[in-house]
Amino acid sequence: MTQLKRLDQSGHVHVSEEFLRGDEDLTVDDLSPYIEPVNATGNLEELHRVLDVVMDSFDEHDPMIDSAAGPNVHQLIDITRRQAGDPGVWHYLTVVEFPDFVRYRWPYTTETAMREKFLKAGTDIYSNALHRLWWISELTYEIDGDEERDYSLTEDVLANQTLANKIFDRWFARHKPAAVACAEVLLEAEANSTVIEQTTLRFRETLSKVQLEGMSEREIRTLIESILSEVEDELS
Amino acid sequence: MSTDEVEIETRTQRLRTTALPHPYREDGLEFTITDCTLDPDRDVDIQSGSRLIQLTSLTEWDHATVTGSITVPDDLVSYVFPDDEQDDPPGTLFVAIRCQQTILRDREIVKDDSVPAREYPFEFDLDRAMIRGGVELQPYLVRADDRSEVNGRYATDIGARLASSDEWLLEIDDTDLPEGLLRPHIENFSEMSELPSGDHLHYLDMSDAERPTLYLNGDHSAIINVMESRGSTGPDARMRDTIYDLVEASVWPQLIIRTATDINQEGETRYDWQDDVLDLFHDKLYDDADVEEAAMNLREDVNDEDQLVTLMQHIDNAVQQKTEPPEQLINLLEEGLK
């Protein structure tokens, strides 16, 4: 296990456009004044190995990379939510440990977009390349009968970019029972992009009247199923 | 408050009337926290006046036990439930637990199935591994049974919001501002032609809209020395917090307005920092609104000249909720009396 570190914001000035494009390397020595240890560990050696295998198995920028990498990121960086809430940890992991993986997964479109993949995190789930995989896994893994983590829903969600986008870019996804129920219902229905968009949008609108935390997972599921049914009827 | 009265109130309430076509009382519950204990058996001072429990100086703990009560008044039950349900009102009473930094939305059920008017005590634990920064605790009463087959003015859906109250805040760690936002740069304004005159204390430079920069005027060295002080107690710390409130009261409205003008039809912002602004202020600008709802409301309000005065009131209210100037001033005054 390796002690995890964080990259302080003052080190961000060294993250140049050339680095974001992959035309320039940054070493630990370059950033050492801005790196500090945190009280958490991760199996980074194994994660390096796994992500190398993932990159060998998929084409560059293939969204299916997420499904193969997400559960591994979560299992091998096995930290608490409190530790994961430190953006500096994710900035260290993307900039120092896994910059090649970030660039392999995400094409360079604009400096702003790529900077977000390396240097955003915090309360925005859909931002930093590794933070995003970790949080979507955290909000979708389930515990099976043997008290083991079951990432099958995580893999299915991350294999469907529209679904991952429309659920985890929305505020309700911070309530795990809602994220799970929404993902399960739409996956079971094999919903297309339009249905996913309309159902998640109407679900969000419904939440202006009901308070998510006051409902059970079964009640949330029933609500989403009824919204899905309405949407499918209207679109048929 | 009758439904008719709600119709003529501010935009937030009008939105709520649209969203909640049934009786609802925002301040209908009495929510009290009486104790907070850290393991093992360490009591924490609670600030009832400001609904604040401050744990920032305490590090050696794993669980916090929060004790208190929620009172459901008689007149609330008669207001939000129909006559035939008032003897056995079908509701769920709970405390919503929200922590932005750990992407947490959870709840602690205080009473379910039936909520007759009375005081309901509660006690629950917060696991430190699940929280960071600040944790908001807010009570809700929601409907527990489906009544959709019945027409009328009352809520019908399971989970429909019936009443709430102001939230309490547990400050676990010093609040981390979103990285880059309001992290000031100190420059001598008198030496920089692009900054305003030397009389200014601060200046928000929006010339690079992607990266607004807050400058503090190093010409005022006595003030800057206080602003750079690092302590959490004592007169410098109190004065520093008060000065920062002054700066924030000026800067946040500029950032919120700029964010509002940049939100597109889909409710998306233009720059990353604007997402941070919405994260910080969404539920303070528009009660209980999530980020997306607040974004759409902001866009609508800033483009409607009839709403501008109301919008500025919302912004002022939101910034004061964030900075809590009375608390900082009282701290400062108490420091002066020592």
Short mmCIF file of N, CA and C in Angstrom, two decimals, chain B residues 82-220:
data_model
loop_
_atom_site.label_atom_id
_atom_site.label_comp_id
_atom_site.label_asym_id
_atom_site.label_seq_id
_atom_site.Cartn_x
_atom_site.Cartn_y
_atom_site.Cartn_z
N PRO B 82 -55.75 16.88 5.83
CA PRO B 82 -57.21 17.08 5.76
C PRO B 82 -57.88 16.61 7.05
N ASP B 83 -59.12 17.04 7.24
CA ASP B 83 -59.85 16.75 8.49
C ASP B 83 -59.85 15.26 8.83
N ASP B 84 -60.10 14.43 7.80
CA ASP B 84 -60.26 13.01 8.09
C ASP B 84 -58.94 12.31 8.45
N GLU B 85 -57.83 13.03 8.39
CA GLU B 85 -56.54 12.40 8.74
C GLU B 85 -55.94 12.98 10.02
N GLN B 86 -56.61 13.95 10.61
CA GLN B 86 -55.94 14.69 11.67
C GLN B 86 -55.77 13.90 12.97
N ASP B 87 -56.58 12.85 13.16
CA ASP B 87 -56.37 12.04 14.38
C ASP B 87 -55.15 11.14 14.25
N ASP B 88 -54.83 10.79 13.02
CA ASP B 88 -53.73 9.84 12.80
C ASP B 88 -52.98 10.29 11.54
N PRO B 89 -52.32 11.45 11.62
CA PRO B 89 -51.77 12.06 10.39
C PRO B 89 -50.64 11.22 9.79
N PRO B 90 -50.80 10.82 8.52
CA PRO B 90 -49.80 9.96 7.89
C PRO B 90 -48.57 10.76 7.44
N GLY B 91 -47.54 10.77 8.24
CA GLY B 91 -46.37 11.57 7.89
C GLY B 91 -45.08 10.87 8.29
N THR B 92 -44.01 11.36 7.74
CA THR B 92 -42.67 10.92 8.14
C THR B 92 -41.92 12.18 8.59
N LEU B 93 -41.37 12.10 9.78
CA LEU B 93 -40.63 13.23 10.34
C LEU B 93 -39.17 12.81 10.40
N PHE B 94 -38.30 13.62 9.79
CA PHE B 94 -36.90 13.20 9.75
C PHE B 94 -35.98 14.42 9.72
N VAL B 95 -34.71 14.15 9.99
CA VAL B 95 -33.68 15.17 9.87
C VAL B 95 -32.86 14.85 8.63
N ALA B 96 -32.85 15.77 7.66
CA ALA B 96 -32.00 15.59 6.48
C ALA B 96 -30.57 15.97 6.85
N ILE B 97 -29.64 15.14 6.42
CA ILE B 97 -28.22 15.34 6.74
C ILE B 97 -27.50 15.54 5.41
N ARG B 98 -26.92 16.72 5.26
CA ARG B 98 -26.29 17.03 3.97
C ARG B 98 -24.87 17.54 4.17
N CYS B 99 -23.97 16.97 3.40
CA CYS B 99 -22.58 17.43 3.44
C CYS B 99 -22.10 17.56 2.00
N GLN B 100 -21.88 18.81 1.59
CA GLN B 100 -21.51 19.03 0.18
C GLN B 100 -20.18 18.39 -0.17
N GLN B 101 -19.20 18.52 0.74
CA GLN B 101 -17.85 18.07 0.38
C GLN B 101 -17.75 16.56 0.27
N THR B 102 -18.64 15.83 0.93
CA THR B 102 -18.60 14.37 0.80
C THR B 102 -19.81 13.86 0.01
N ILE B 103 -20.40 14.73 -0.81
CA ILE B 103 -21.47 14.33 -1.73
C ILE B 103 -22.53 13.53 -0.96
N LEU B 104 -22.88 13.99 0.21
CA LEU B 104 -23.75 13.20 1.08
C LEU B 104 -25.13 13.82 1.21
N ARG B 105 -26.14 13.03 0.92
CA ARG B 105 -27.53 13.38 1.26
C ARG B 105 -28.10 12.17 1.98
N ASP B 106 -28.35 12.30 3.26
CA ASP B 106 -28.84 11.17 4.04
C ASP B 106 -29.96 11.68 4.95
N ARG B 107 -30.48 10.80 5.78
CA ARG B 107 -31.55 11.23 6.68
C ARG B 107 -31.53 10.39 7.94
N GLU B 108 -32.11 10.93 8.99
CA GLU B 108 -32.34 10.19 10.21
C GLU B 108 -33.83 10.29 10.50
N ILE B 109 -34.51 9.15 10.41
CA ILE B 109 -35.96 9.14 10.65
C ILE B 109 -36.22 9.36 12.15
N VAL B 110 -37.06 10.33 12.47
CA VAL B 110 -37.41 10.60 13.86
C VAL B 110 -38.74 9.93 14.20
N LYS B 111 -39.69 9.96 13.26
CA LYS B 111 -40.98 9.30 13.48
C LYS B 111 -41.57 9.01 12.10
N ASP B 112 -42.09 7.80 11.94
CA ASP B 112 -42.74 7.53 10.66
C ASP B 112 -44.15 7.02 10.89
N ASP B 113 -44.82 6.82 9.80
CA ASP B 113 -46.21 6.33 9.75
C ASP B 113 -47.22 7.37 10.22
N SER B 114 -47.12 7.80 11.47
CA SER B 114 -48.13 8.71 12.02
C SER B 114 -47.44 9.77 12.88
N VAL B 115 -47.82 11.02 12.67
CA VAL B 115 -47.14 12.10 13.38
C VAL B 115 -48.15 13.05 14.05
N PRO B 116 -48.84 12.60 15.08
CA PRO B 116 -49.71 13.52 15.82
C PRO B 116 -48.90 14.67 16.40
N ALA B 117 -49.58 15.77 16.66
CA ALA B 117 -48.88 16.95 17.19
C ALA B 117 -48.29 16.64 18.56
N ARG B 118 -46.99 16.78 18.69
CA ARG B 118 -46.30 16.68 19.98
C ARG B 118 -44.81 16.85 19.73
N GLU B 119 -44.05 16.75 20.79
CA GLU B 119 -42.59 16.88 20.68
C GLU B 119 -42.00 15.48 20.47
N TYR B 120 -41.10 15.39 19.50
CA TYR B 120 -40.45 14.11 19.20
C TYR B 120 -38.94 14.24 19.48
N PRO B 121 -38.44 13.53 20.49
CA PRO B 121 -37.00 13.59 20.74
C PRO B 121 -36.24 12.74 19.72
N PHE B 122 -34.99 13.09 19.49
CA PHE B 122 -34.16 12.26 18.60
C PHE B 122 -32.73 12.24 19.12
N GLU B 123 -32.03 11.22 18.70
CA GLU B 123 -30.58 11.12 18.97
C GLU B 123 -29.99 10.30 17.84
N PHE B 124 -28.95 10.80 17.21
CA PHE B 124 -28.30 10.00 16.16
C PHE B 124 -26.82 10.31 16.13
N ASP B 125 -26.08 9.39 15.52
CA ASP B 125 -24.63 9.53 15.42
C ASP B 125 -24.23 9.98 14.02
N LEU B 126 -23.20 10.81 13.97
CA LEU B 126 -22.58 11.16 12.69
C LEU B 126 -21.19 10.56 12.68
N ASP B 127 -20.88 9.84 11.62
CA ASP B 127 -19.59 9.19 11.47
C ASP B 127 -18.62 10.17 10.81
N ARG B 128 -17.55 10.50 11.48
CA ARG B 128 -16.63 11.52 10.95
C ARG B 128 -16.05 11.12 9.59
N ALA B 129 -15.94 9.81 9.36
CA ALA B 129 -15.38 9.35 8.08
C ALA B 129 -16.29 9.70 6.91
N MET B 130 -17.54 10.06 7.20
CA MET B 130 -18.50 10.36 6.13
C MET B 130 -18.67 11.85 5.89
N ILE B 131 -18.03 12.70 6.71
CA ILE B 131 -18.32 14.13 6.62
C ILE B 131 -17.04 14.96 6.60
N ARG B 132 -17.15 16.15 6.06
CA ARG B 132 -15.99 17.03 5.95
C ARG B 132 -16.50 18.46 5.74
N GLY B 133 -15.81 19.42 6.26
CA GLY B 133 -16.24 20.81 6.07
C GLY B 133 -17.42 21.13 6.97
N GLY B 134 -18.59 21.27 6.37
CA GLY B 134 -19.80 21.58 7.14
C GLY B 134 -20.89 20.55 6.87
N VAL B 135 -21.71 20.32 7.87
CA VAL B 135 -22.85 19.41 7.72
C VAL B 135 -24.12 20.17 8.08
N GLU B 136 -25.08 20.16 7.19
CA GLU B 136 -26.35 20.82 7.45
C GLU B 136 -27.36 19.80 7.97
N LEU B 137 -28.07 20.18 9.02
CA LEU B 137 -29.13 19.33 9.57
C LEU B 137 -30.43 20.10 9.46
N GLN B 138 -31.37 19.57 8.72
CA GLN B 138 -32.64 20.29 8.52
C GLN B 138 -33.82 19.32 8.67
N PRO B 139 -34.81 19.69 9.49
CA PRO B 139 -35.95 18.79 9.69
C PRO B 139 -37.00 18.95 8.60
N TYR B 140 -37.68 17.87 8.31
CA TYR B 140 -38.79 17.90 7.37
C TYR B 140 -39.92 17.03 7.87
N LEU B 141 -41.13 17.45 7.56
CA LEU B 141 -42.30 16.60 7.68
C LEU B 141 -42.80 16.37 6.26
N VAL B 142 -42.93 15.09 5.88
CA VAL B 142 -43.43 14.78 4.53
C VAL B 142 -44.61 13.83 4.65
N ARG B 143 -45.36 13.75 3.59
CA ARG B 143 -46.52 12.86 3.58
C ARG B 143 -46.05 11.41 3.44
N ALA B 144 -46.71 10.49 4.19
CA ALA B 144 -46.27 9.10 4.18
C ALA B 144 -47.17 8.18 3.38
N ASP B 145 -48.43 8.61 3.12
CA ASP B 145 -49.36 7.74 2.39
C ASP B 145 -49.78 8.39 1.08
N ASP B 146 -50.07 7.53 0.11
CA ASP B 146 -50.58 8.04 -1.16
C ASP B 146 -52.07 8.40 -1.02
N ARG B 147 -52.45 9.57 -1.48
CA ARG B 147 -53.85 10.01 -1.42
C ARG B 147 -54.28 10.53 -2.79
N SER B 148 -53.64 9.98 -3.81
CA SER B 148 -53.84 10.56 -5.14
C SER B 148 -55.25 10.34 -5.69
N GLU B 149 -55.99 9.42 -5.07
CA GLU B 149 -57.35 9.19 -5.59
C GLU B 149 -58.30 10.26 -5.08
N VAL B 150 -57.83 11.12 -4.16
CA VAL B 150 -58.71 12.13 -3.57
C VAL B 150 -58.34 13.51 -4.13
N ASN B 151 -59.33 14.22 -4.66
CA ASN B 151 -59.08 15.58 -5.10
C ASN B 151 -59.17 16.53 -3.90
N GLY B 152 -58.51 17.64 -4.00
CA GLY B 152 -58.60 18.61 -2.91
C GLY B 152 -57.33 19.41 -2.82
N ARG B 153 -57.25 20.22 -1.79
CA ARG B 153 -56.14 21.16 -1.70
C ARG B 153 -54.93 20.57 -0.99
N TYR B 154 -55.06 19.39 -0.39
CA TYR B 154 -53.98 18.84 0.42
C TYR B 154 -53.01 18.01 -0.41
N ALA B 155 -51.80 17.87 0.13
CA ALA B 155 -50.79 17.05 -0.54
C ALA B 155 -51.29 15.62 -0.69
N THR B 156 -50.92 15.01 -1.81
CA THR B 156 -51.40 13.65 -2.06
C THR B 156 -50.26 12.64 -2.22
N ASP B 157 -49.07 13.10 -2.61
CA ASP B 157 -48.00 12.16 -2.97
C ASP B 157 -47.15 11.76 -1.77
N ILE B 158 -46.70 10.51 -1.77
CA ILE B 158 -45.73 10.07 -0.77
C ILE B 158 -44.47 10.92 -0.91
N GLY B 159 -43.99 11.42 0.20
CA GLY B 159 -42.77 12.24 0.17
C GLY B 159 -43.04 13.72 -0.03
N ALA B 160 -44.30 14.10 -0.26
CA ALA B 160 -44.62 15.51 -0.49
C ALA B 160 -44.24 16.34 0.75
N ARG B 161 -43.54 17.44 0.50
CA ARG B 161 -43.05 18.28 1.59
C ARG B 161 -44.22 19.01 2.26
N LEU B 162 -44.31 18.90 3.58
CA LEU B 162 -45.40 19.56 4.31
C LEU B 162 -44.90 20.67 5.23
N ALA B 163 -43.72 20.47 5.82
CA ALA B 163 -43.20 21.50 6.73
C ALA B 163 -41.71 21.31 6.93
N SER B 164 -41.06 22.40 7.35
CA SER B 164 -39.63 22.32 7.62
C SER B 164 -39.29 23.37 8.69
N SER B 165 -38.02 23.67 8.80
CA SER B 165 -37.55 24.69 9.73
C SER B 165 -36.14 25.06 9.31
N ASP B 166 -35.59 26.11 9.90
CA ASP B 166 -34.22 26.49 9.58
C ASP B 166 -33.27 25.36 9.95
N GLU B 167 -32.17 25.28 9.19
CA GLU B 167 -31.21 24.21 9.46
C GLU B 167 -30.21 24.61 10.55
N TRP B 168 -29.61 23.60 11.15
CA TRP B 168 -28.44 23.78 12.01
C TRP B 168 -27.20 23.41 11.20
N LEU B 169 -26.09 24.00 11.58
CA LEU B 169 -24.84 23.70 10.88
C LEU B 169 -23.82 23.14 11.86
N LEU B 170 -23.23 22.01 11.50
CA LEU B 170 -22.07 21.50 12.23
C LEU B 170 -20.84 21.86 11.42
N GLU B 171 -19.98 22.66 11.98
CA GLU B 171 -18.72 22.96 11.29
C GLU B 171 -17.68 21.96 11.77
N ILE B 172 -17.30 21.07 10.86
CA ILE B 172 -16.36 20.01 11.22
C ILE B 172 -14.92 20.48 11.01
N ASP B 173 -14.71 21.13 9.88
CA ASP B 173 -13.38 21.62 9.52
C ASP B 173 -13.53 23.07 9.10
N ASP B 174 -12.42 23.79 9.11
CA ASP B 174 -12.47 25.13 8.56
C ASP B 174 -12.98 25.01 7.13
N THR B 175 -13.95 25.84 6.79
CA THR B 175 -14.57 25.72 5.48
C THR B 175 -13.56 26.01 4.39
N ASP B 176 -13.42 25.03 3.48
CA ASP B 176 -12.54 25.26 2.34
C ASP B 176 -13.36 25.97 1.29
N LEU B 177 -12.94 27.17 0.93
CA LEU B 177 -13.61 27.82 -0.19
C LEU B 177 -13.26 27.04 -1.44
N PRO B 178 -14.15 27.02 -2.42
CA PRO B 178 -13.77 26.38 -3.67
C PRO B 178 -12.43 26.94 -4.12
N GLU B 179 -11.58 26.05 -4.60
CA GLU B 179 -10.21 26.47 -4.88
C GLU B 179 -10.19 27.64 -5.86
N GLY B 180 -9.47 28.67 -5.50
CA GLY B 180 -9.32 29.81 -6.38
C GLY B 180 -10.30 30.93 -6.09
N LEU B 181 -11.51 30.57 -5.64
CA LEU B 181 -12.51 31.60 -5.40
C LEU B 181 -12.18 32.36 -4.12
N LEU B 182 -12.15 33.65 -4.21
CA LEU B 182 -11.89 34.53 -3.07
C LEU B 182 -10.57 34.24 -2.37
N ARG B 183 -9.64 33.64 -3.09
CA ARG B 183 -8.30 33.51 -2.52
C ARG B 183 -7.55 34.78 -2.93
N PRO B 184 -7.33 35.71 -2.01
CA PRO B 184 -6.89 37.04 -2.43
C PRO B 184 -5.41 37.13 -2.79
N HIS B 185 -5.15 38.05 -3.68
CA HIS B 185 -3.77 38.42 -4.02
C HIS B 185 -3.54 39.80 -3.41
N ILE B 186 -2.42 39.97 -2.75
CA ILE B 186 -2.15 41.25 -2.11
C ILE B 186 -1.20 42.07 -3.00
N GLU B 187 -1.64 43.25 -3.39
CA GLU B 187 -0.84 44.16 -4.21
C GLU B 187 -1.00 45.57 -3.67
N ASN B 188 0.03 46.38 -3.84
CA ASN B 188 -0.11 47.80 -3.50
C ASN B 188 -0.82 48.50 -4.65
N PHE B 189 -2.07 48.87 -4.43
CA PHE B 189 -2.88 49.45 -5.51
C PHE B 189 -2.23 50.73 -6.04
N SER B 190 -1.55 51.46 -5.14
CA SER B 190 -0.96 52.73 -5.56
C SER B 190 0.13 52.54 -6.61
N GLU B 191 0.64 51.32 -6.69
CA GLU B 191 1.74 51.07 -7.64
C GLU B 191 1.26 50.37 -8.91
N MET B 192 -0.03 50.10 -9.00
CA MET B 192 -0.52 49.35 -10.16
C MET B 192 -1.63 50.13 -10.83
N SER B 193 -1.34 50.62 -12.04
CA SER B 193 -2.29 51.49 -12.71
C SER B 193 -3.59 50.77 -13.05
N GLU B 194 -3.52 49.44 -13.24
CA GLU B 194 -4.73 48.71 -13.63
C GLU B 194 -5.68 48.46 -12.46
N LEU B 195 -5.22 48.76 -11.24
CA LEU B 195 -6.08 48.60 -10.07
C LEU B 195 -6.60 49.97 -9.64
N PRO B 196 -7.72 50.00 -8.89
CA PRO B 196 -8.29 51.29 -8.51
C PRO B 196 -7.39 52.07 -7.55
N SER B 197 -7.89 53.21 -7.13
CA SER B 197 -7.04 54.11 -6.34
C SER B 197 -6.69 53.50 -4.99
N GLY B 198 -5.73 54.14 -4.32
CA GLY B 198 -5.22 53.63 -3.06
C GLY B 198 -6.22 53.60 -1.93
N ASP B 199 -7.38 54.26 -2.09
CA ASP B 199 -8.37 54.26 -1.01
C ASP B 199 -9.09 52.92 -0.91
N HIS B 200 -9.08 52.19 -1.99
CA HIS B 200 -9.82 50.93 -1.98
C HIS B 200 -9.17 49.92 -1.05
N LEU B 201 -10.02 49.09 -0.40
CA LEU B 201 -9.49 47.98 0.39
C LEU B 201 -9.33 46.74 -0.48
N HIS B 202 -10.25 46.56 -1.41
CA HIS B 202 -10.20 45.36 -2.24
C HIS B 202 -10.73 45.67 -3.63
N TYR B 203 -10.46 44.76 -4.56
CA TYR B 203 -10.96 44.94 -5.92
C TYR B 203 -11.12 43.57 -6.55
N LEU B 204 -12.27 43.34 -7.14
CA LEU B 204 -12.49 42.07 -7.83
C LEU B 204 -12.26 42.30 -9.32
N ASP B 205 -11.20 41.71 -9.82
CA ASP B 205 -10.85 41.89 -11.23
C ASP B 205 -11.55 40.81 -12.05
N MET B 206 -12.49 41.24 -12.91
CA MET B 206 -13.24 40.28 -13.74
C MET B 206 -12.79 40.38 -15.19
N SER B 207 -11.64 41.03 -15.44
CA SER B 207 -11.23 41.22 -16.83
C SER B 207 -10.95 39.88 -17.51
N ASP B 208 -10.46 38.91 -16.76
CA ASP B 208 -10.36 37.55 -17.27
C ASP B 208 -11.53 36.79 -16.66
N ALA B 209 -12.62 36.73 -17.42
CA ALA B 209 -13.86 36.18 -16.84
C ALA B 209 -13.72 34.72 -16.43
N GLU B 210 -12.74 34.04 -17.00
CA GLU B 210 -12.56 32.64 -16.64
C GLU B 210 -11.93 32.50 -15.26
N ARG B 211 -11.18 33.54 -14.86
CA ARG B 211 -10.51 33.47 -13.57
C ARG B 211 -10.61 34.80 -12.84
N PRO B 212 -11.75 35.10 -12.23
CA PRO B 212 -11.84 36.35 -11.47
C PRO B 212 -10.81 36.35 -10.34
N THR B 213 -10.23 37.49 -10.13
CA THR B 213 -9.16 37.56 -9.12
C THR B 213 -9.49 38.65 -8.11
N LEU B 214 -9.39 38.28 -6.85
CA LEU B 214 -9.63 39.25 -5.78
C LEU B 214 -8.30 39.82 -5.32
N TYR B 215 -8.18 41.13 -5.38
CA TYR B 215 -6.98 41.81 -4.90
C TYR B 215 -7.28 42.53 -3.58
N LEU B 216 -6.35 42.43 -2.64
CA LEU B 216 -6.42 43.23 -1.42
C LEU B 216 -5.34 44.29 -1.52
N ASN B 217 -5.65 45.46 -1.00
CA ASN B 217 -4.73 46.59 -1.16
C ASN B 217 -3.64 46.58 -0.09
N GLY B 218 -2.44 46.21 -0.50
CA GLY B 218 -1.31 46.15 0.42
C GLY B 218 -0.90 47.51 0.94
N ASP B 219 -1.43 48.60 0.35
CA ASP B 219 -1.12 49.94 0.87
C ASP B 219 -1.61 50.09 2.31
N HIS B 220 -2.69 49.35 2.63
CA HIS B 220 -3.24 49.43 3.99
C HIS B 220 -2.62 48.33 4.83
#
